[in-house]
XYZ file of C-alpha atoms in Angstrom:
467
model
C 23.760 -125.196 21.039
C 21.624 -122.207 19.956
C 23.354 -118.879 19.659
C 21.778 -115.407 19.883
C 21.197 -113.931 16.425
C 23.343 -110.934 17.347
C 26.296 -113.280 17.869
C 25.838 -115.363 14.731
C 28.327 -113.397 12.713
C 31.067 -113.727 15.319
C 33.631 -116.512 15.193
C 33.509 -119.120 17.969
C 36.997 -118.084 19.072
C 35.993 -114.452 19.503
C 32.828 -115.401 21.365
C 34.841 -117.567 23.692
C 37.493 -114.964 24.256
C 35.176 -111.997 24.955
C 31.856 -113.357 26.228
C 30.939 -110.036 27.852
C 31.157 -107.981 24.650
C 27.659 -108.722 23.299
C 26.330 -108.289 26.817
C 27.785 -104.793 26.919
C 26.175 -104.025 23.544
C 22.835 -105.296 24.858
C 23.138 -103.145 27.970
C 24.008 -100.066 25.935
C 21.001 -100.677 23.695
C 18.785 -101.044 26.751
C 20.055 -97.764 28.128
C 19.401 -95.971 24.828
C 15.902 -97.428 24.741
C 15.196 -96.272 28.286
C 16.410 -92.767 27.421
C 14.064 -92.584 24.438
C 11.185 -93.801 26.563
C 11.958 -91.321 29.326
C 12.000 -88.348 26.975
C 8.308 -87.907 26.458
C 7.213 -86.014 23.374
C 6.401 -82.396 24.151
C 2.906 -82.186 25.620
C 2.445 -85.922 26.202
C 1.584 -85.171 29.838
C -0.696 -82.301 28.851
C 1.858 -79.474 29.059
C 1.440 -77.575 25.823
C 4.154 -75.347 24.359
C 2.575 -72.102 25.568
C 1.956 -73.328 29.123
C 5.480 -74.733 29.350
C 6.922 -71.442 28.075
C 4.969 -69.348 30.577
C 5.657 -71.752 33.462
C 9.417 -71.762 32.900
C 9.463 -67.987 32.396
C 7.591 -67.037 35.582
C 9.524 -69.622 37.596
C 12.924 -68.394 36.453
C 11.999 -64.752 37.074
C 11.089 -65.524 40.692
C 14.055 -67.653 41.764
C 16.373 -64.729 42.561
C 14.608 -61.436 43.506
C 13.631 -62.711 46.962
C 17.362 -63.020 47.649
C 19.016 -60.348 45.501
C 16.613 -57.629 46.668
C 18.102 -57.833 50.179
C 21.661 -56.743 49.301
C 21.035 -53.029 48.631
C 18.996 -52.641 51.850
C 21.102 -54.966 54.008
C 22.852 -52.113 55.815
C 19.513 -50.468 56.577
C 18.058 -53.757 57.843
C 21.031 -54.366 60.143
C 20.743 -50.817 61.461
C 16.990 -51.168 61.909
C 17.405 -54.252 64.087
C 20.582 -53.003 65.776
C 22.811 -55.949 64.827
C 26.370 -56.320 63.500
C 27.874 -57.320 60.169
C 28.122 -60.913 61.418
C 24.323 -61.011 61.458
C 24.453 -59.693 57.905
C 26.790 -62.548 57.037
C 24.278 -64.967 58.514
C 21.405 -63.467 56.512
C 23.363 -63.689 53.266
C 24.434 -67.268 54.097
C 20.860 -68.458 54.706
C 20.022 -68.972 51.003
C 23.025 -71.236 50.466
C 22.307 -73.234 53.642
C 18.639 -73.658 52.741
C 19.493 -74.616 49.178
C 21.829 -77.256 50.582
C 19.453 -78.736 53.161
C 16.191 -78.443 51.252
C 17.926 -79.260 47.994
C 18.666 -82.713 49.430
C 14.976 -83.039 50.277
C 13.777 -81.634 46.945
C 14.057 -84.903 45.020
C 12.206 -86.957 47.699
C 9.557 -84.215 47.845
C 9.323 -84.260 44.059
C 9.064 -88.038 44.107
C 6.199 -87.703 46.589
C 4.270 -84.808 45.025
C 5.472 -84.950 41.432
C 7.778 -82.391 39.837
C 4.996 -79.898 39.101
C 3.354 -80.323 42.492
C 6.606 -79.763 44.369
C 7.438 -76.623 42.365
C 3.924 -75.304 43.013
C 4.353 -75.844 46.769
C 7.723 -74.094 46.590
C 6.188 -70.958 45.134
C 3.409 -70.975 47.731
C 6.069 -71.020 50.474
C 7.961 -68.251 48.665
C 4.860 -66.037 48.664
C 4.404 -66.596 52.400
C 8.023 -65.678 53.182
C 8.108 -62.518 51.038
C 4.755 -61.373 52.429
C 5.748 -61.785 56.092
C 9.399 -60.677 56.101
C 8.981 -56.875 55.994
C 6.620 -56.849 58.981
C 8.499 -58.900 61.595
C 9.857 -57.301 64.731
C 13.172 -59.088 65.302
C 16.196 -60.172 63.325
C 15.470 -63.809 64.163
C 11.964 -63.660 62.690
C 13.453 -61.831 59.713
C 15.917 -64.705 59.324
C 13.058 -67.199 59.648
C 11.154 -65.554 56.807
C 14.353 -65.572 54.746
C 14.528 -69.320 55.372
C 10.980 -69.691 54.005
C 11.938 -67.675 50.920
C 15.111 -69.668 50.315
C 13.313 -72.958 50.981
C 10.650 -72.245 48.395
C 13.290 -71.225 45.870
C 15.325 -74.365 46.625
C 12.569 -76.636 45.326
C 12.495 -74.776 42.030
C 16.289 -74.648 41.790
C 16.622 -78.417 41.982
C 13.486 -79.626 40.231
C 13.068 -77.207 37.305
C 15.981 -78.617 35.246
C 14.442 -82.079 35.670
C 10.978 -80.703 34.813
C 12.365 -79.170 31.623
C 14.082 -82.448 30.757
C 10.838 -84.331 31.435
C 8.443 -82.103 29.492
C 10.706 -80.298 27.034
C 11.312 -83.025 24.480
C 13.049 -81.563 21.444
C 12.566 -78.076 22.924
C 14.698 -78.835 25.978
C 17.626 -76.638 24.922
C 15.315 -73.720 24.094
C 13.491 -73.979 27.418
C 16.802 -74.279 29.244
C 18.019 -71.157 27.443
C 14.870 -69.316 28.497
C 15.294 -70.563 32.058
C 18.910 -69.498 32.500
C 18.312 -66.163 30.735
C 15.372 -65.151 32.912
C 17.126 -66.496 35.984
C 19.807 -63.902 35.308
C 17.168 -61.239 34.668
C 15.507 -61.996 38.002
C 18.821 -61.664 39.791
C 19.511 -58.385 37.997
C 16.192 -56.640 38.602
C 15.916 -57.787 42.233
C 18.217 -55.055 43.586
C 16.477 -52.382 41.508
C 13.444 -52.397 43.800
C 15.687 -50.494 46.210
C 15.980 -47.670 43.680
C 12.291 -47.799 42.861
C 11.270 -47.065 46.449
C 14.323 -44.977 47.387
C 15.568 -47.601 49.849
C 18.388 -45.376 51.068
C 15.790 -43.165 52.757
C 14.319 -44.710 55.880
C 11.307 -42.370 56.015
C 7.957 -44.146 55.476
C 6.472 -44.081 52.012
C 3.126 -42.312 52.340
C 1.158 -44.470 49.939
C 2.053 -47.745 51.615
C 2.776 -46.509 55.098
C 5.989 -48.547 55.067
C 9.671 -47.757 55.382
C 11.492 -47.799 52.070
C 13.415 -50.997 52.888
C 10.145 -52.767 53.693
C 8.604 -51.795 50.364
C 11.757 -52.823 48.506
C 11.391 -56.355 49.887
C 7.588 -56.610 49.766
C 7.162 -55.547 46.145
C 8.248 -58.972 44.868
C 5.250 -60.747 46.399
C 3.182 -59.837 43.315
C 5.474 -61.709 40.927
C 5.771 -64.668 43.308
C 1.972 -64.923 43.597
C 1.677 -64.923 39.805
C 4.163 -67.802 39.616
C 2.221 -69.752 42.236
C -0.978 -69.371 40.194
C 0.697 -70.473 36.942
C 2.232 -73.524 38.577
C -1.099 -74.450 40.141
C -2.410 -74.582 36.563
C 0.586 -76.698 35.511
C -0.020 -79.109 38.384
C -3.725 -79.343 37.501
C -2.641 -80.355 33.990
C 0.160 -82.790 34.753
C -0.766 -84.143 38.197
C 1.947 -86.642 39.198
C 4.848 -86.366 36.764
C 7.999 -87.554 38.532
C 9.973 -89.762 36.088
C 10.614 -93.397 36.878
C 14.173 -94.560 37.499
C 15.882 -95.943 34.398
C 15.794 -99.750 34.281
C 18.798 -101.981 34.732
C 20.294 -103.496 31.567
C 18.283 -106.692 32.095
C 15.137 -104.717 32.936
C 14.751 -106.438 36.274
C 15.137 -103.436 38.594
C 16.017 -99.728 38.501
C 19.659 -98.694 38.445
C 20.550 -96.684 41.588
C 24.290 -96.094 41.639
C 25.389 -93.292 44.017
C 26.065 -90.041 42.161
C 29.448 -89.592 43.814
C 30.701 -92.535 41.757
C 30.609 -90.227 38.701
C 33.682 -88.004 38.384
C 31.730 -85.593 36.169
C 29.097 -85.207 38.898
C 31.765 -84.558 41.546
C 33.505 -81.820 39.557
C 30.156 -80.298 38.593
C 29.260 -80.173 42.285
C 32.503 -78.377 43.160
C 32.130 -75.947 40.271
C 28.543 -75.243 41.250
C 29.538 -74.610 44.852
C 32.348 -72.196 43.985
C 30.325 -70.199 41.460
C 27.326 -70.050 43.820
C 29.569 -68.805 46.598
C 30.801 -66.009 44.338
C 27.277 -65.165 43.190
C 25.847 -64.854 46.692
C 28.828 -62.902 47.965
C 28.253 -60.439 45.113
C 24.494 -60.229 45.674
C 24.874 -59.701 49.402
C 28.106 -57.750 49.776
C 28.885 -55.998 46.485
C 26.982 -52.794 47.385
C 28.728 -52.707 50.769
C 32.157 -53.153 49.156
C 31.490 -50.339 46.730
C 30.122 -47.922 49.318
C 33.064 -48.643 51.632
C 35.321 -47.684 48.719
C 33.538 -44.314 48.538
C 31.150 -45.134 45.673
C 27.651 -43.657 45.989
C 24.777 -45.918 47.033
C 23.044 -45.437 43.669
C 26.103 -46.533 41.684
C 26.634 -49.405 44.146
C 23.138 -50.734 43.382
C 23.835 -50.412 39.655
C 26.982 -52.516 40.008
C 24.804 -55.376 41.304
C 22.450 -54.846 38.372
C 25.310 -54.975 35.876
C 26.856 -58.058 37.492
C 23.582 -59.966 37.616
C 22.265 -58.543 34.357
C 25.165 -59.980 32.408
C 23.945 -63.350 33.637
C 21.074 -62.897 31.172
C 23.543 -62.786 28.313
C 25.247 -65.896 29.640
C 21.853 -67.524 29.978
C 21.151 -66.891 26.301
C 24.549 -68.000 25.054
C 25.752 -70.862 27.236
C 23.027 -73.549 26.828
C 23.572 -73.482 23.065
C 27.360 -73.389 23.469
C 27.218 -76.406 25.793
C 24.931 -78.236 23.369
C 27.142 -77.638 20.326
C 30.706 -77.165 21.522
C 33.222 -79.985 21.647
C 35.833 -77.937 23.565
C 34.070 -76.563 26.625
C 36.908 -76.752 29.151
C 38.813 -73.574 28.124
C 35.583 -71.586 27.872
C 34.330 -72.574 31.312
C 37.744 -72.147 32.947
C 37.951 -68.604 31.585
C 34.946 -67.613 33.699
C 36.829 -68.452 36.877
C 39.835 -66.446 35.696
C 37.616 -63.462 34.920
C 36.076 -63.729 38.392
C 39.555 -63.564 39.923
C 40.417 -60.574 37.712
C 37.188 -58.794 38.648
C 37.912 -59.099 42.359
C 41.439 -57.895 41.677
C 39.935 -54.758 40.133
C 37.662 -54.289 43.164
C 40.713 -54.656 45.387
C 42.449 -51.887 43.427
C 39.384 -49.639 43.712
C 39.280 -50.098 47.486
C 43.028 -49.552 47.847
C 43.032 -46.321 45.834
C 39.578 -45.181 46.950
C 36.915 -43.355 44.988
C 38.645 -40.033 45.578
C 41.800 -41.376 43.990
C 39.931 -42.019 40.728
C 38.100 -38.677 40.843
C 35.274 -38.350 38.354
C 36.090 -41.781 36.896
C 35.317 -43.646 40.142
C 31.796 -44.615 39.073
C 33.100 -45.852 35.720
C 35.793 -47.941 37.436
C 33.157 -49.479 39.718
C 31.012 -50.401 36.711
C 34.038 -51.914 34.923
C 34.658 -54.081 37.984
C 31.020 -55.168 37.838
C 31.335 -55.859 34.099
C 34.310 -58.203 34.580
C 32.624 -60.000 37.463
C 29.419 -60.235 35.443
C 31.100 -62.042 32.548
C 32.865 -64.273 35.057
C 29.403 -64.962 36.447
C 28.535 -66.786 33.246
C 29.765 -69.799 35.164
C 26.352 -69.809 36.881
C 24.108 -70.358 33.818
C 26.800 -72.721 32.573
C 26.640 -74.849 35.725
C 22.820 -74.899 35.576
C 22.699 -75.759 31.866
C 25.220 -78.561 32.294
C 22.858 -80.493 34.600
C 20.457 -81.592 31.830
C 23.209 -81.418 29.200
C 25.405 -83.973 30.991
C 22.579 -86.439 31.682
C 20.364 -88.448 29.356
C 17.480 -89.695 31.499
C 15.117 -87.272 33.328
C 15.370 -89.360 36.505
C 19.152 -89.064 36.411
C 18.785 -85.336 35.713
C 16.669 -84.982 38.861
C 19.180 -86.966 40.933
C 22.122 -85.035 39.469
C 20.440 -81.727 40.243
C 19.729 -82.989 43.762
C 23.392 -83.918 44.156
C 25.148 -80.975 42.523
C 23.065 -78.155 43.952
C 22.596 -79.072 47.639
C 26.204 -80.106 48.254
C 27.451 -77.200 46.180
C 25.322 -74.762 48.165
C 26.931 -75.906 51.399
C 30.113 -74.363 50.062
C 28.170 -71.391 48.735
C 26.664 -70.709 52.158
C 30.088 -70.471 53.765
C 31.205 -67.620 51.498
C 28.797 -64.806 52.483
C 28.954 -65.794 56.159
C 32.764 -65.798 56.245
C 32.807 -62.438 54.458
C 30.674 -60.949 57.230
C 32.791 -62.529 59.962
C 35.977 -61.443 58.201
C 34.865 -57.832 58.033
C 33.912 -57.918 61.718
C 37.177 -59.506 62.851
C 39.697 -57.999 60.416
C 37.994 -54.678 59.851
C 39.119 -54.222 56.233
C 38.327 -55.599 52.790
C 41.734 -56.462 51.206
C 42.297 -59.829 52.994
C 38.689 -60.871 52.346
C 38.800 -59.960 48.660
C 42.186 -61.663 48.255
C 40.540 -64.890 49.443
C 37.813 -64.383 46.827
C 40.494 -64.018 44.145
C 41.946 -67.395 45.172
C 38.450 -68.884 45.038
C 38.171 -67.584 41.474
C 41.240 -69.583 40.435
C 39.775 -72.665 42.133
C 36.570 -72.132 40.142
C 38.590 -72.085 36.907
C 40.175 -75.443 37.740
C 36.883 -77.079 38.771
C 35.216 -75.751 35.615
C 37.960 -77.216 33.451
C 37.571 -80.647 35.032
C 33.760 -80.660 34.963
C 33.727 -80.033 31.197
C 35.185 -83.433 30.353
C 32.233 -84.230 28.117
C 31.369 -87.522 29.840
C 27.687 -88.146 30.526
C 26.817 -88.942 34.111
C 24.414 -91.710 33.024
C 27.196 -93.470 31.139
C 29.605 -93.288 34.063
C 26.959 -94.660 36.433
C 26.109 -97.384 33.946
C 29.766 -98.430 33.787
C 29.765 -98.794 37.561
C 26.550 -100.827 37.382
C 28.035 -103.026 34.645
C 31.124 -103.644 36.746
C 28.937 -104.809 39.618
C 26.961 -107.258 37.474
């Protein structure tokens, strides 16, 4: 009988007792080999360092303003079309719903067009939506354009982490840091277009011949068009670049174990959903909360800037923390607790009212935004964990397509229920109390998702058990 060289040093008794042990070692080695093969050296597909840097930067900057720019002018838009707060809840829920539905389709679209091609198409759709939305004549057409905007963003949301994993090589953490940082910057500067064009004033702006709210939404088409051009150049360089599925241990066929079989993936999905719900509630309803508490419209817009702007800091810090830390669970759970505390502070501000705080009311509002902003570090954390908790780019793409779409279903419910709650209840305290509870749930889901287990390894264990 001829034995494998790898088993020559083992005693016959041990080989007889544990025949599957060497097989497990062989499978693990095959998985490591497939990971090394999947991680192409930087530029292997023609994406040089400068092009990759610019592509990630312009993409990240454009994945939030089309959504966050609506919040400060939402009241004006609802008044313009003569609709209720429930319609506002629907408008603010559209991004989450589109991210859920189109996020499921993003991976098949990416498999069809390639990662770069699908992202390029997403930005083309984004340009179309931003360009058309300010000029429509009904709330339903306005909602339709918002769907186009959210749909284009959804492709980038899901596929960019996989693109970075595919083309980043040893620079993956740096590109992911750039991505999450500028994602936060885009969310922060989006609402500021309302200040730039004086969105609180509904008189037309003479230069453009548009109402202020129209200009506040339209201004972002320039940045979106620039992103579409850059990604057309990326696509011309890479062409088809969707990664192949990792092979099975015996190399006979790809491994396709459902993502829900990974406990890490399930908790990441729940964490992503809860933090996205909080983020879109804040982007859509934070100015309204503040103004209902008696805070001026200018300060209300700045609270959104502070909340989203702190996401930049989290974007800088958290990818490196995730890459280096061995004790992530307490850190990530703290973000959920801070979110609950921030809403508690907002609840106090509404209960006392701006008049009750006198000249300090604006400062109190900004402190509320500061606490919520640090709690919002859960967003760049959830994004950065997608490539950090997967080895193979194909698994990264599947994980992103699992975590984000299903998570956004939960996220979509938040802004919509806030609008319905305000319509039905007529006051903020019960609604904000529910958001506090959701903050505690986010802390628990964050703790569980930071177990440190790689999704690839959990899926491989399931595949090994089947064989």
